[in-house]
C-alpha cells in the first residue's frame, strides 16, 4: 500500500512507469539492429562469393582461350615442318634436272615426310598434350643400385601419366592427377635419399652416379611438364563442358540456397543458437572461398605451364620461319637458273642503279683495287672516288644481280679457287649475287642488309664477310648462322 502522509518510507521499491516504457521501446530497436547486422553479413558473404565465382569463371575462360591459342601455335609449327619438307623436296627435284645433280641424288637419301612431320622420340608430335610412353624395363637397368628405387619411382610416375592421358571423366582425371603429383614428390624423395640428402648432385663423386642422377632428374622434369600440360587440357575440357551450366553455377550463390543466418535447427531437431548459426554460415562461406581459391591456384599453374609451352613454340616458329625464308630463296635461285638456261633467247642484264656498299660496324666502304682485289676504304661521297661505286646489273624478272666496279669495269665474284675478287670482265654464274631488302630505287638505300654470292659453296651460296682484324673481305658460309 502506498505510504501514508507523515509515515516514514519502509524501503519498499516502487515501479517507475517511465522506466518500463523505455525498456519496452529498446527491445524492438535491438532486434532490428541485430537483424540489420545479420543481413549486412549475409550481403557481404554473398558479394564475396559472387566475386570469387566470377573470378573463377574468368580464369576458366582464360585457360580455355590459352589452350586454343596453344593448338593454333602447334598447328603453325607443324605447318612450318611440312613446308620445310616441301622446300627440300623441291630443291632435290631441281637438283635432279642437271647431270651432276642427278648423280648426287642417286647416292643420297631421298627426302621423306616422316623426317619432318610425325612421331619423335616416342612422343605424339601431332598433339601438344603428348604423354610419355611407359619406359621399358631395360631403360634404367644400368643405373647403380642406390638409384634403383628412384628409377622405379620414375617408372611408376610415367606409367600413371599414361593412364592420366586416357582418363575419360573429370573424377578419374582429378584422382589420377593427384596420384601423379604424389608420385612426383616420391621421386624427389628417392633422389634425395640416393645422394645422401644432397638434392642437387653436387656431392656425387663418381661419374656414373652423376650421370644416373642427371638422367633421372631430367626424366622427372620432363614428366612434370607433361603432367602440367595434361592438367591444363583437363581444365580446358571441363570449362568447355560447363559452358551450358553457367546459370546453374551462379544459382548456387543466390540468397535462396546459401547462407541462411537466422534461426535454424541442429541435426537432431533442436533449435540452434544464433551464435552457432552465424559460425556455421561463416564456415560455409570460407569453404566456398577455399574451393574457389584452390581452383584458381590450379588454373594459375596450368596457365604458367601453357605460357611456357607457347613461348617455346614461338621461338621454334621464329627460327623455322627464318630457315624457311632462306630455303625459299635458295630454291627460287635454282629455279631461276634452270629457267634461264632453258631459254633459247637469254635475257641480257641491264644496269639498274649505281650504289655503294658500306660495312656497318667499321663505317668503311667496299672498294675495288686496280689489281682485281677488294678492300675496305673511305669514300668522299662524290664521283671523284669511283673505287667505292658499283653498278647493279639485273636480268628481267630475276632477283639475282651482278656487281660491277665503276673504276675497273670488272665484275665482283668468286674465282676458281674460291676467293673473292673483282677481276672478271664478263657477268657469269660465279658473279651472281643476292641482296636482302633489295630495291632498284632509293627505298632500299641505307638499310642494313646481307649480301650473298649465290654460286659459292656448290650452289648453296656464301655470305660476304669482313675480317675485323685486318679488314679483308671474303666469302663465308651459307645458312642462318653464317648470316
Short mmCIF file of C-alpha atoms in Angstrom, two decimals:
data_model
loop_
_atom_site.label_atom_id
_atom_site.label_comp_id
_atom_site.label_asym_id
_atom_site.label_seq_id
_atom_site.Cartn_x
_atom_site.Cartn_y
_atom_site.Cartn_z
CA UNK A 1 0.00 0.00 0.00
CA UNK A 2 1.25 3.50 -0.56
CA UNK A 3 2.80 5.27 2.41
CA UNK A 4 0.51 7.43 4.36
CA UNK A 5 1.29 11.04 4.72
CA UNK A 6 3.57 11.59 7.62
CA UNK A 7 4.79 7.95 7.80
CA UNK A 8 8.44 7.11 7.04
CA UNK A 9 9.36 5.12 3.88
CA UNK A 10 9.79 1.45 4.90
CA UNK A 11 12.14 0.58 1.97
CA UNK A 12 9.62 -0.82 -0.47
CA UNK A 13 10.51 -0.29 -4.18
CA UNK A 14 8.05 1.45 -6.34
CA UNK A 15 7.64 0.73 -10.08
CA UNK A 16 8.54 3.58 -12.42
CA UNK A 17 6.17 3.58 -15.40
CA UNK A 18 8.61 5.63 -17.49
CA UNK A 19 11.42 3.05 -16.97
CA UNK A 20 9.23 0.15 -18.09
CA UNK A 21 8.23 2.09 -21.19
CA UNK A 22 11.93 2.79 -22.03
CA UNK A 23 12.85 -0.91 -21.82
CA UNK A 24 9.89 -1.85 -23.97
CA UNK A 25 11.00 0.63 -26.62
CA UNK A 26 14.67 -0.52 -26.66
CA UNK A 27 13.93 -4.21 -27.30
CA UNK A 28 12.50 -3.72 -30.84
CA UNK A 29 15.39 -1.43 -31.71
CA UNK A 30 17.96 -4.03 -30.56
CA UNK A 31 16.20 -6.77 -32.52
CA UNK A 32 16.08 -4.56 -35.60
CA UNK A 33 19.78 -3.69 -35.21
CA UNK A 34 20.68 -7.36 -34.84
CA UNK A 35 18.65 -8.23 -37.92
CA UNK A 36 20.32 -5.45 -39.89
CA UNK A 37 23.77 -6.69 -38.82
CA UNK A 38 22.92 -10.26 -39.86
CA UNK A 39 21.57 -9.04 -43.19
CA UNK A 40 24.73 -6.96 -43.76
CA UNK A 41 26.90 -10.01 -43.03
CA UNK A 42 24.83 -12.10 -45.42
CA UNK A 43 25.09 -9.48 -48.17
CA UNK A 44 28.84 -9.25 -47.61
CA UNK A 45 29.22 -13.04 -47.82
CA UNK A 46 27.12 -13.19 -50.98
CA UNK A 47 29.05 -10.35 -52.61
CA UNK A 48 32.39 -12.00 -51.80
CA UNK A 49 31.31 -15.40 -53.07
CA UNK A 50 29.80 -13.87 -56.19
CA UNK A 51 33.07 -12.06 -56.89
CA UNK A 52 35.06 -15.26 -56.31
CA UNK A 53 32.74 -17.21 -58.63
CA UNK A 54 33.09 -14.57 -61.34
CA UNK A 55 36.88 -14.65 -60.93
CA UNK A 56 36.86 -18.42 -61.41
CA UNK A 57 34.69 -18.04 -64.50
CA UNK A 58 37.14 -15.54 -65.97
CA UNK A 59 40.07 -17.85 -65.14
CA UNK A 60 38.31 -20.80 -66.80
CA UNK A 61 37.65 -18.75 -69.91
CA UNK A 62 41.30 -17.64 -69.92
CA UNK A 63 42.70 -21.18 -69.69
CA UNK A 64 40.28 -22.25 -72.43
CA UNK A 65 41.44 -19.42 -74.69
CA UNK A 66 45.08 -20.18 -73.89
CA UNK A 67 44.55 -23.82 -74.83
CA UNK A 68 43.04 -22.78 -78.15
CA UNK A 69 45.98 -20.47 -78.80
CA UNK A 70 48.37 -23.30 -77.98
CA UNK A 71 46.60 -25.52 -80.50
CA UNK A 72 46.91 -22.78 -83.14
CA UNK A 73 50.62 -22.38 -82.44
CA UNK A 74 51.15 -26.12 -82.64
CA UNK A 75 49.35 -26.18 -85.99
CA UNK A 76 51.61 -23.37 -87.20
CA UNK A 77 54.67 -25.26 -86.01
CA UNK A 78 53.56 -28.40 -87.83
CA UNK A 79 52.82 -26.36 -90.94
CA UNK A 80 56.36 -24.97 -90.83
CA UNK A 81 57.73 -28.52 -90.62
CA UNK A 82 55.63 -29.60 -93.60
CA UNK A 83 56.74 -26.51 -95.55
CA UNK A 84 60.35 -27.40 -94.85
CA UNK A 85 59.70 -30.87 -96.28
CA UNK A 86 58.13 -29.41 -99.42
CA UNK A 87 61.01 -26.99 -99.94
CA UNK A 88 63.66 -29.67 -99.52
CA UNK A 89 61.69 -31.93 -101.82
CA UNK A 90 61.55 -29.16 -104.44
CA UNK A 91 65.26 -28.47 -104.08
CA UNK A 92 66.02 -32.14 -104.67
CA UNK A 93 63.83 -32.21 -107.78
CA UNK A 94 65.50 -29.09 -109.13
CA UNK A 95 68.92 -30.56 -108.46
CA UNK A 96 67.95 -33.68 -110.38
CA UNK A 97 67.34 -31.62 -113.52
CA UNK A 98 71.11 -31.32 -114.03
CA UNK A 99 73.53 -34.17 -114.76
CA UNK A 100 75.66 -33.53 -111.72
CA UNK A 101 72.56 -33.16 -109.52
CA UNK A 102 71.07 -36.38 -110.90
CA UNK A 103 74.23 -38.26 -109.93
CA UNK A 104 74.20 -36.63 -106.50
CA UNK A 105 70.59 -37.72 -105.97
CA UNK A 106 71.48 -41.28 -106.91
CA UNK A 107 73.91 -41.51 -103.99
CA UNK A 108 71.92 -39.57 -101.40
CA UNK A 109 68.87 -40.37 -99.31
CA UNK A 110 65.52 -39.30 -100.66
CA UNK A 111 63.50 -36.70 -98.74
CA UNK A 112 60.79 -38.41 -96.67
CA UNK A 113 57.89 -36.65 -94.94
CA UNK A 114 58.47 -38.74 -91.81
CA UNK A 115 61.80 -36.94 -91.33
CA UNK A 116 59.92 -33.67 -90.83
CA UNK A 117 56.44 -34.47 -89.51
CA UNK A 118 55.38 -37.35 -87.29
CA UNK A 119 56.40 -39.15 -84.12
CA UNK A 120 59.64 -38.19 -82.48
CA UNK A 121 61.34 -39.88 -79.52
CA UNK A 122 58.24 -41.82 -78.65
CA UNK A 123 56.01 -38.74 -78.41
CA UNK A 124 52.98 -37.80 -80.47
CA UNK A 125 54.16 -34.55 -82.07
CA UNK A 126 50.75 -34.09 -83.67
CA UNK A 127 49.39 -33.04 -80.28
CA UNK A 128 50.64 -30.51 -77.78
CA UNK A 129 49.49 -32.83 -74.98
CA UNK A 130 51.91 -35.62 -75.69
CA UNK A 131 52.24 -38.07 -72.83
CA UNK A 132 55.32 -40.06 -72.05
CA UNK A 133 55.30 -43.67 -73.08
CA UNK A 134 55.86 -46.13 -70.22
CA UNK A 135 59.58 -46.94 -70.11
CA UNK A 136 60.93 -50.40 -70.75
CA UNK A 137 62.48 -52.48 -68.01
CA UNK A 138 65.95 -52.17 -69.55
CA UNK A 139 65.99 -48.37 -69.66
CA UNK A 140 67.25 -47.96 -66.09
CA UNK A 141 68.87 -51.37 -65.64
CA UNK A 142 72.38 -49.92 -65.97
CA UNK A 143 71.98 -47.46 -63.09
CA UNK A 144 73.85 -48.05 -59.79
CA UNK A 145 71.95 -49.98 -57.08
CA UNK A 146 71.32 -46.93 -54.86
CA UNK A 147 69.43 -45.28 -57.73
CA UNK A 148 67.17 -48.24 -58.49
CA UNK A 149 64.41 -47.16 -56.02
CA UNK A 150 64.35 -43.71 -57.63
CA UNK A 151 64.31 -45.32 -61.09
CA UNK A 152 61.33 -47.47 -60.08
CA UNK A 153 59.57 -44.37 -58.78
CA UNK A 154 60.13 -42.66 -62.16
CA UNK A 155 58.72 -45.71 -63.94
CA UNK A 156 55.62 -45.65 -61.74
CA UNK A 157 55.22 -41.92 -62.32
CA UNK A 158 55.42 -42.22 -66.10
CA UNK A 159 53.03 -45.18 -66.14
CA UNK A 160 50.45 -43.15 -64.23
CA UNK A 161 50.93 -40.27 -66.68
CA UNK A 162 49.97 -42.64 -69.49
CA UNK A 163 46.84 -43.52 -67.50
CA UNK A 164 46.11 -39.82 -66.91
CA UNK A 165 46.15 -39.17 -70.65
CA UNK A 166 43.47 -41.85 -71.12
CA UNK A 167 41.07 -40.71 -68.37
CA UNK A 168 37.53 -40.15 -69.63
CA UNK A 169 35.68 -38.49 -66.73
CA UNK A 170 36.61 -35.45 -64.59
CA UNK A 171 36.57 -37.58 -61.46
CA UNK A 172 39.06 -40.04 -62.92
CA UNK A 173 41.29 -37.20 -64.14
CA UNK A 174 41.32 -35.45 -60.77
CA UNK A 175 42.12 -38.65 -58.89
CA UNK A 176 44.86 -39.65 -61.31
CA UNK A 177 46.33 -36.13 -61.36
CA UNK A 178 46.52 -36.14 -57.55
CA UNK A 179 48.24 -39.53 -57.64
CA UNK A 180 50.74 -38.28 -60.23
CA UNK A 181 51.58 -35.27 -58.06
CA UNK A 182 52.25 -37.57 -55.11
CA UNK A 183 54.44 -39.81 -57.28
CA UNK A 184 56.44 -36.78 -58.42
CA UNK A 185 57.16 -35.92 -54.79
CA UNK A 186 58.09 -39.55 -54.16
CA UNK A 187 60.67 -39.47 -56.97
CA UNK A 188 62.28 -36.36 -55.49
CA UNK A 189 62.45 -38.01 -52.06
CA UNK A 190 64.09 -41.08 -53.54
CA UNK A 191 66.63 -38.94 -55.40
CA UNK A 192 67.50 -37.03 -52.23
CA UNK A 193 67.91 -40.28 -50.40
CA UNK A 194 70.10 -41.74 -53.15
CA UNK A 195 72.62 -38.90 -52.89
CA UNK A 196 72.56 -38.69 -49.14
CA UNK A 197 70.36 -35.60 -48.99
CA UNK A 198 72.46 -33.50 -51.35
CA UNK A 199 69.47 -32.94 -53.58
CA UNK A 200 71.41 -31.37 -56.44
CA UNK A 201 74.08 -33.91 -57.38
CA UNK A 202 76.98 -31.64 -56.43
CA UNK A 203 78.21 -34.03 -53.74
CA UNK A 204 78.33 -37.03 -56.05
CA UNK A 205 81.91 -38.11 -56.63
CA UNK A 206 81.65 -40.89 -59.21
CA UNK A 207 80.86 -40.12 -62.83
CA UNK A 208 78.37 -42.97 -63.06
CA UNK A 209 76.47 -41.59 -60.08
CA UNK A 210 76.33 -38.10 -61.53
CA UNK A 211 75.10 -39.43 -64.86
CA UNK A 212 72.45 -41.55 -63.14
CA UNK A 213 71.22 -38.62 -61.10
CA UNK A 214 71.18 -36.33 -64.17
CA UNK A 215 69.21 -38.88 -66.21
CA UNK A 216 66.58 -39.46 -63.54
CA UNK A 217 66.23 -35.77 -62.73
CA UNK A 218 65.87 -34.94 -66.45
CA UNK A 219 63.18 -37.59 -66.86
CA UNK A 220 61.40 -36.27 -63.77
CA UNK A 221 61.36 -32.70 -65.08
CA UNK A 222 60.08 -33.88 -68.44
CA UNK A 223 57.33 -35.91 -66.77
CA UNK A 224 56.33 -32.91 -64.64
CA UNK A 225 55.94 -30.78 -67.76
CA UNK A 226 53.73 -33.43 -69.36
CA UNK A 227 51.61 -33.66 -66.20
CA UNK A 228 51.06 -29.90 -66.07
CA UNK A 229 50.07 -29.81 -69.72
CA UNK A 230 47.61 -32.66 -69.23
CA UNK A 231 46.08 -30.89 -66.22
CA UNK A 232 45.74 -27.71 -68.28
CA UNK A 233 43.94 -29.65 -71.02
CA UNK A 234 41.70 -31.27 -68.39
CA UNK A 235 40.69 -27.86 -67.03
CA UNK A 236 40.04 -26.53 -70.51
CA UNK A 237 37.83 -29.52 -71.31
CA UNK A 238 35.95 -29.03 -68.05
CA UNK A 239 35.35 -25.38 -68.89
CA UNK A 240 34.09 -26.40 -72.33
CA UNK A 241 31.60 -28.83 -70.80
CA UNK A 242 30.39 -26.32 -68.23
CA UNK A 243 29.53 -23.59 -70.71
CA UNK A 244 25.93 -24.70 -70.77
CA UNK A 245 25.71 -24.86 -66.99
CA UNK A 246 26.91 -21.41 -66.02
CA UNK A 247 23.42 -20.35 -64.91
CA UNK A 248 23.29 -23.26 -62.51
CA UNK A 249 26.70 -22.41 -61.13
CA UNK A 250 25.60 -18.85 -60.49
CA UNK A 251 22.39 -20.06 -58.84
CA UNK A 252 24.47 -21.64 -56.09
CA UNK A 253 25.36 -18.21 -54.75
CA UNK A 254 21.88 -16.70 -54.80
CA UNK A 255 20.15 -15.88 -51.48
CA UNK A 256 17.63 -18.70 -51.89
CA UNK A 257 20.10 -21.53 -51.35
CA UNK A 258 23.03 -20.14 -49.40
CA UNK A 259 23.86 -18.54 -46.08
CA UNK A 260 20.66 -18.62 -44.06
CA UNK A 261 21.75 -16.76 -40.93
CA UNK A 262 18.58 -16.51 -38.93
CA UNK A 263 17.07 -19.28 -36.82
CA UNK A 264 17.56 -22.87 -37.98
CA UNK A 265 17.97 -26.11 -36.06
CA UNK A 266 20.66 -28.69 -35.45
CA UNK A 267 20.80 -32.15 -36.95
CA UNK A 268 18.79 -33.62 -34.04
CA UNK A 269 15.97 -31.07 -34.47
CA UNK A 270 16.89 -28.87 -31.52
CA UNK A 271 16.97 -25.14 -32.27
CA UNK A 272 20.45 -23.71 -32.71
CA UNK A 273 21.65 -20.60 -31.03
CA UNK A 274 22.25 -17.51 -33.10
CA UNK A 275 25.99 -17.72 -32.45
CA UNK A 276 26.17 -21.31 -33.71
CA UNK A 277 24.14 -20.38 -36.78
CA UNK A 278 26.43 -17.46 -37.54
CA UNK A 279 29.56 -19.61 -37.12
CA UNK A 280 28.05 -22.26 -39.40
CA UNK A 281 27.35 -19.63 -42.07
CA UNK A 282 30.92 -18.36 -41.78
CA UNK A 283 32.27 -21.90 -42.15
CA UNK A 284 30.15 -22.45 -45.27
CA UNK A 285 31.38 -19.14 -46.67
CA UNK A 286 35.03 -20.00 -46.01
CA UNK A 287 34.65 -23.48 -47.51
CA UNK A 288 33.25 -21.97 -50.72
CA UNK A 289 36.09 -19.45 -50.90
CA UNK A 290 38.63 -22.20 -50.25
CA UNK A 291 37.29 -24.25 -53.16
CA UNK A 292 37.44 -21.23 -55.46
CA UNK A 293 40.98 -20.37 -54.38
CA UNK A 294 42.11 -23.96 -54.86
CA UNK A 295 40.72 -23.99 -58.39
CA UNK A 296 42.32 -20.62 -59.10
CA UNK A 297 45.68 -21.98 -57.94
CA UNK A 298 45.37 -24.95 -60.26
CA UNK A 299 44.37 -22.72 -63.16
CA UNK A 300 47.30 -20.41 -62.42
CA UNK A 301 49.76 -23.31 -62.51
CA UNK A 302 48.19 -24.57 -65.73
CA UNK A 303 48.43 -21.11 -67.29
CA UNK A 304 52.10 -20.87 -66.30
CA UNK A 305 52.82 -24.20 -67.97
CA UNK A 306 50.77 -23.25 -71.03
CA UNK A 307 52.57 -19.94 -71.44
CA UNK A 308 55.97 -21.61 -71.10
CA UNK A 309 54.96 -24.08 -73.80
CA UNK A 310 53.71 -21.24 -76.00
CA UNK A 311 56.99 -19.36 -75.50
CA UNK A 312 58.91 -22.40 -76.72
CA UNK A 313 56.56 -22.75 -79.69
CA UNK A 314 57.00 -19.10 -80.63
CA UNK A 315 60.79 -19.43 -80.54
CA UNK A 316 60.57 -22.58 -82.64
CA UNK A 317 58.24 -20.94 -85.17
CA UNK A 318 60.51 -17.87 -85.36
CA UNK A 319 63.59 -19.99 -86.08
CA UNK A 320 61.74 -22.17 -88.58
CA UNK A 321 60.35 -19.11 -90.35
CA UNK A 322 63.83 -17.67 -90.83
CA UNK A 323 65.05 -21.03 -92.08
CA UNK A 324 62.11 -21.35 -94.46
CA UNK A 325 62.78 -17.88 -95.86
CA UNK A 326 66.40 -18.80 -96.55
CA UNK A 327 65.43 -22.14 -98.12
CA UNK A 328 62.77 -20.48 -100.25
CA UNK A 329 65.32 -18.05 -101.66
CA UNK A 330 67.70 -20.93 -102.43
CA UNK A 331 65.00 -22.90 -104.29
CA UNK A 332 63.94 -19.79 -106.18
CA UNK A 333 67.52 -19.07 -107.28
CA UNK A 334 67.96 -22.61 -108.55
CA UNK A 335 64.66 -22.42 -110.42
CA UNK A 336 65.66 -19.08 -111.98
CA UNK A 337 68.94 -20.60 -113.19
CA UNK A 338 67.19 -23.57 -114.76
CA UNK A 339 64.65 -21.31 -116.46
CA UNK A 340 67.41 -19.01 -117.73
CA UNK A 341 69.41 -21.91 -119.19
CA UNK A 342 66.32 -23.40 -120.87
CA UNK A 343 65.51 -20.26 -122.84
CA UNK A 344 66.56 -20.00 -126.48
CA UNK A 345 66.91 -16.24 -126.19
CA UNK A 346 68.67 -15.27 -122.99
CA UNK A 347 67.64 -12.20 -121.05
CA UNK A 348 70.51 -9.77 -121.09
CA UNK A 349 71.34 -7.96 -117.81
CA UNK A 350 70.67 -4.25 -117.61
CA UNK A 351 72.24 -1.58 -115.43
CA UNK A 352 69.54 -0.55 -112.96
CA UNK A 353 71.39 1.59 -110.38
CA UNK A 354 74.69 2.81 -109.01
CA UNK A 355 75.38 2.02 -105.38
CA UNK A 356 77.95 1.93 -102.56
CA UNK A 357 78.43 -0.93 -100.09
CA UNK A 358 79.25 0.21 -96.56
CA UNK A 359 80.38 -2.01 -93.69
CA UNK A 360 78.10 -1.09 -90.78
CA UNK A 361 80.47 -1.86 -87.91
CA UNK A 362 83.56 -0.06 -89.22
CA UNK A 363 81.84 2.59 -91.33
CA UNK A 364 84.20 1.88 -94.26
CA UNK A 365 83.18 1.23 -97.85
CA UNK A 366 83.91 -1.68 -100.15
CA UNK A 367 86.45 -0.51 -102.72
CA UNK A 368 87.85 -2.15 -105.84
CA UNK A 369 91.63 -2.16 -106.39
CA UNK A 370 93.42 -1.95 -109.69
CA UNK A 371 94.90 -5.44 -109.27
CA UNK A 372 91.46 -7.08 -109.06
CA UNK A 373 91.30 -7.22 -105.30
CA UNK A 374 88.72 -5.82 -102.85
CA UNK A 375 89.30 -3.95 -99.63
CA UNK A 376 87.62 -1.55 -97.21
CA UNK A 377 88.34 2.14 -97.53
CA UNK A 378 86.93 5.62 -97.26
CA UNK A 379 84.51 7.37 -99.58
CA UNK A 380 84.33 11.12 -100.25
CA UNK A 381 80.71 11.00 -101.29
CA UNK A 382 81.06 12.06 -104.94
CA UNK A 383 82.02 10.68 -108.35
CA UNK A 384 85.67 11.62 -107.77
CA UNK A 385 86.06 8.37 -105.85
CA UNK A 386 84.87 5.69 -108.34
CA UNK A 387 86.63 2.81 -106.50
CA UNK A 388 83.76 2.72 -103.95
CA UNK A 389 80.98 2.95 -106.57
CA UNK A 390 79.48 -0.19 -108.12
CA UNK A 391 76.88 -0.73 -110.80
CA UNK A 392 73.99 -3.10 -110.14
CA UNK A 393 73.04 -5.23 -113.15
CA UNK A 394 69.86 -7.28 -113.23
CA UNK A 395 68.17 -9.60 -115.69
CA UNK A 396 64.47 -9.20 -116.29
CA UNK A 397 62.18 -10.95 -113.75
CA UNK A 398 65.12 -12.09 -111.62
CA UNK A 399 66.20 -11.33 -108.04
CA UNK A 400 69.85 -12.08 -108.85
CA UNK A 401 72.12 -9.14 -109.60
CA UNK A 402 75.65 -8.53 -110.82
CA UNK A 403 78.01 -6.07 -109.13
CA UNK A 404 80.39 -4.17 -111.47
CA UNK A 405 83.10 -1.78 -110.33
CA UNK A 406 82.86 1.70 -111.83
CA UNK A 407 86.63 2.04 -111.57
CA UNK A 408 87.81 -1.15 -113.30
CA UNK A 409 84.58 -2.15 -115.13
CA UNK A 410 85.11 -5.68 -113.81
CA UNK A 411 82.51 -7.82 -112.02
CA UNK A 412 82.75 -8.90 -108.39
CA UNK A 413 82.57 -12.66 -107.91
CA UNK A 414 84.27 -15.88 -106.89
CA UNK A 415 87.44 -17.17 -108.52
CA UNK A 416 88.17 -20.78 -109.43
CA UNK A 417 89.96 -21.19 -106.08
CA UNK A 418 87.02 -19.80 -104.10
CA UNK A 419 88.46 -16.34 -103.38
CA UNK A 420 86.55 -13.08 -103.66
CA UNK A 421 87.83 -10.82 -106.45
CA UNK A 422 86.84 -8.09 -108.87
CA UNK A 423 88.67 -9.31 -111.95
CA UNK A 424 86.16 -10.72 -114.47
CA UNK A 425 85.20 -8.70 -117.49
CA UNK A 426 82.07 -10.83 -118.10
CA UNK A 427 78.98 -11.49 -115.98
CA UNK A 428 78.70 -15.24 -115.37
CA UNK A 429 77.34 -17.69 -112.81
CA UNK A 430 80.25 -17.09 -110.45
CA UNK A 431 79.37 -13.38 -110.33
CA UNK A 432 75.73 -13.64 -109.30
CA UNK A 433 74.67 -12.01 -106.03
CA UNK A 434 71.54 -11.69 -103.97
CA UNK A 435 70.91 -8.70 -101.70
CA UNK A 436 68.38 -8.77 -98.85
CA UNK A 437 65.83 -5.92 -98.91
CA UNK A 438 66.95 -5.15 -102.44
CA UNK A 439 65.14 -2.48 -104.47
CA UNK A 440 66.13 -0.63 -107.61
CA UNK A 441 65.04 2.76 -106.25
CA UNK A 442 66.05 4.84 -103.25
CA UNK A 443 63.67 2.98 -100.92
CA UNK A 444 66.32 0.38 -100.10
CA UNK A 445 69.14 2.86 -99.64
CA UNK A 446 70.70 2.98 -96.21
CA UNK A 447 69.18 -0.28 -94.97
CA UNK A 448 71.21 -2.90 -93.15
CA UNK A 449 71.40 -5.96 -95.34
CA UNK A 450 73.37 -9.07 -96.10
CA UNK A 451 74.92 -9.87 -99.49
CA UNK A 452 75.26 -13.44 -100.77
CA UNK A 453 77.34 -14.83 -103.59
CA UNK A 454 74.80 -17.37 -104.84
CA UNK A 455 77.28 -19.50 -106.75
CA UNK A 456 79.54 -20.18 -103.77
CA UNK A 457 79.64 -23.40 -101.74
CA UNK A 458 78.48 -25.59 -104.62
CA UNK A 459 75.38 -23.51 -105.31
CA UNK A 460 74.27 -23.16 -101.70
CA UNK A 461 75.55 -19.57 -101.55
CA UNK A 462 78.01 -17.78 -99.31
CA UNK A 463 77.66 -14.53 -97.40
CA UNK A 464 80.12 -11.69 -97.89
CA UNK A 465 82.18 -11.36 -94.70
CA UNK A 466 84.64 -8.83 -93.31
CA UNK A 467 87.58 -9.80 -91.13
CA UNK A 468 87.62 -7.24 -88.32
CA UNK A 469 91.29 -7.86 -87.60
CA UNK A 470 92.74 -6.83 -90.97
CA UNK A 471 89.68 -5.51 -92.83
CA UNK A 472 89.88 -8.12 -95.58
CA UNK A 473 86.73 -9.18 -97.43
CA UNK A 474 85.90 -12.79 -98.26
CA UNK A 475 83.06 -15.24 -98.97
CA UNK A 476 81.89 -17.19 -95.92
CA UNK A 477 79.44 -19.97 -95.29
CA UNK A 478 75.74 -20.23 -96.04
CA UNK A 479 72.76 -20.62 -93.71
CA UNK A 480 71.36 -18.54 -90.89
CA UNK A 481 74.32 -18.99 -88.54
CA UNK A 482 76.78 -17.65 -91.11
CA UNK A 483 74.41 -14.82 -91.94
#
